[in-house]
Amino acid sequence: MQKKIIQRNVKDKKSEAVKDQLTKKKADQSRFTGKKSVVQELVKDEPVKKGPETGSGYLIAGDGRIEDLKKEVLYQLLGPVFFGDTVFHSEKELIHFFKEQYGIDVQKDFYEGDAHYEEYAEAKEAIAEGMMVYGGHISFQETALAELAEQIWNRMEKEGETGFRRINTLLEE
């Protein structure tokens, strides 16, 4: 019994030592290379919001070929969440969406000040300018995703050269 406790203490100390070495190595790398991680770059102007300290650390490995795969997988999984999975290329598609989603016939009795009027007008203008309009949904229970979406959209808007425009991104109940 005592032998197991001693082994566990040794393991814990080794684990702490490895964690300390990894943290020091990351700090040294960023200090010498001046490079920030992709996540640090993405949210560099955004305050970091920390939740409760629950979770589990992990380690993964990959060679240089994994970079493109990581981007592809992330976009396939998260692209629809943050950039929408519905695409509107024409005003006709937009009209159909507003009828199905909101029950609004935008061609009849739809005036400035009505619910969703500004959203429709901005989307219609974006289509007229040659843009595509994307629609998606983030659940109210997914607060971490909603906060991350805000950070991503803010960053894309700040870049400014991409033709990115927020139309209705108020993620509230």
XYZ file of C-alpha atoms in Angstrom:
173
model
C 0.000 0.000 0.000
C 2.732 2.430 0.985
C 4.656 1.547 -2.173
C 1.640 2.597 -4.324
C 1.348 5.921 -2.505
C 5.060 6.605 -3.011
C 4.771 5.660 -6.707
C 1.763 7.978 -7.101
C 3.666 10.859 -5.462
C 6.611 10.240 -7.790
C 4.251 10.185 -10.806
C 2.586 13.439 -9.672
C 5.971 15.112 -9.268
C 7.077 13.879 -12.711
C 3.815 15.130 -14.206
C 4.335 18.540 -12.611
C 7.923 18.646 -13.856
C 6.838 17.801 -17.406
C 4.109 20.453 -17.259
C 6.626 23.035 -15.985
C 9.059 22.130 -18.771
C 6.352 22.464 -21.448
C 5.225 25.831 -20.071
C 8.829 27.082 -19.956
C 9.483 25.756 -23.475
C 6.387 27.568 -24.850
C 7.434 30.801 -23.139
C 10.975 30.465 -24.511
C 9.720 29.747 -28.033
C 7.359 32.713 -28.121
C 10.020 34.964 -26.585
C 12.670 33.965 -29.132
C 10.491 33.639 -32.228
C 8.144 36.474 -31.377
C 5.396 34.300 -32.836
C 1.981 33.937 -31.286
C -0.228 30.925 -31.611
C -3.144 31.049 -34.043
C -5.572 31.371 -31.155
C -3.513 34.179 -29.584
C -3.471 35.938 -32.963
C -7.212 35.425 -33.436
C -8.208 36.930 -30.124
C -5.300 39.307 -29.575
C -7.553 42.346 -29.096
C -10.259 40.503 -27.211
C -10.251 40.083 -23.438
C -9.807 36.480 -22.421
C -12.893 35.229 -20.624
C -12.074 32.384 -18.295
C -14.711 30.044 -17.009
C -14.492 27.670 -14.136
C -11.221 25.771 -14.059
C -12.620 22.415 -15.108
C -11.421 20.242 -17.894
C -8.486 18.121 -18.836
C -5.206 18.824 -20.567
C -4.022 16.852 -23.551
C -1.051 16.339 -25.849
C -1.176 15.557 -29.580
C 1.539 15.146 -32.189
C 1.799 15.638 -35.922
C 4.305 16.445 -38.601
C 4.250 19.421 -40.979
C 1.673 17.764 -43.219
C -0.937 18.003 -40.496
C -1.334 21.806 -40.748
C -3.585 21.757 -43.828
C -5.571 18.856 -42.426
C -6.147 20.724 -39.133
C -7.467 23.757 -41.018
C -9.735 21.600 -43.176
C -11.125 19.647 -40.226
C -11.688 22.802 -38.167
C -13.496 24.486 -41.028
C -15.648 21.413 -41.724
C -16.663 21.150 -38.080
C -16.807 24.791 -37.005
C -17.413 26.610 -40.289
C -21.171 25.983 -40.251
C -21.343 27.115 -36.615
C -19.531 30.434 -37.083
C -20.088 31.175 -40.770
C -23.489 29.578 -41.371
C -24.596 26.585 -43.325
C -27.327 28.252 -45.367
C -26.301 30.311 -48.364
C -28.412 32.845 -50.239
C -27.189 33.928 -53.665
C -30.292 35.778 -54.813
C -33.082 37.961 -53.516
C -35.517 35.177 -54.438
C -33.762 32.790 -52.026
C -33.742 35.497 -49.351
C -37.493 36.094 -49.806
C -38.116 32.351 -49.421
C -35.948 32.225 -46.274
C -37.851 35.090 -44.600
C -41.157 33.393 -45.434
C -40.007 30.034 -44.001
C -37.981 31.316 -41.019
C -40.108 34.222 -39.826
C -43.430 33.771 -41.629
C -42.946 37.170 -43.299
C -43.931 37.852 -46.894
C -41.434 40.621 -47.595
C -43.213 41.469 -50.863
C -46.458 42.425 -49.063
C -46.978 44.778 -46.146
C -43.356 44.791 -45.014
C -42.173 48.249 -43.996
C -39.328 49.991 -42.254
C -39.708 49.497 -38.514
C -41.243 46.021 -38.870
C -39.543 43.118 -37.121
C -36.611 41.867 -39.247
C -36.961 44.703 -41.793
C -33.414 46.030 -41.278
C -32.030 42.495 -41.394
C -33.776 41.871 -44.723
C -32.724 45.254 -46.159
C -29.058 44.699 -45.237
C -29.054 41.151 -46.618
C -30.740 42.332 -49.835
C -28.136 45.099 -50.204
C -25.278 42.633 -49.657
C -26.663 40.359 -52.406
C -27.019 43.365 -54.726
C -23.308 44.092 -54.101
C -22.419 40.561 -55.226
C -21.984 39.052 -51.766
C -23.481 35.782 -50.553
C -25.506 35.818 -47.348
C -24.944 32.982 -44.876
C -27.311 31.912 -42.134
C -26.749 29.740 -39.109
C -27.824 29.136 -35.540
C -26.039 29.022 -32.186
C -27.984 27.621 -29.235
C -28.394 29.787 -26.141
C -26.978 26.918 -24.075
C -23.689 27.181 -25.997
C -22.385 30.347 -24.308
C -18.736 29.476 -25.009
C -19.505 29.132 -28.734
C -21.462 32.390 -28.716
C -18.548 34.238 -27.077
C -16.075 32.723 -29.517
C -18.349 33.616 -32.458
C -18.389 37.248 -31.295
C -14.593 37.284 -31.106
C -14.231 35.725 -34.569
C -16.770 38.104 -36.154
C -15.162 41.134 -34.467
C -11.753 40.115 -35.776
C -13.050 39.522 -39.312
C -14.766 42.898 -39.255
C -11.569 44.618 -38.063
C -9.553 43.081 -40.897
C -11.925 44.931 -43.228
C -10.478 43.777 -46.538
C -12.424 40.531 -46.746
C -15.825 41.936 -47.632
C -17.184 40.553 -44.365
C -20.333 42.180 -42.992
C -22.376 41.432 -39.887
C -26.110 41.579 -40.525
C -27.876 39.975 -37.569
C -25.376 38.661 -35.071
C -27.100 39.515 -31.804
C -26.846 36.230 -29.964
C -29.354 36.831 -27.226
C -32.634 35.336 -26.077
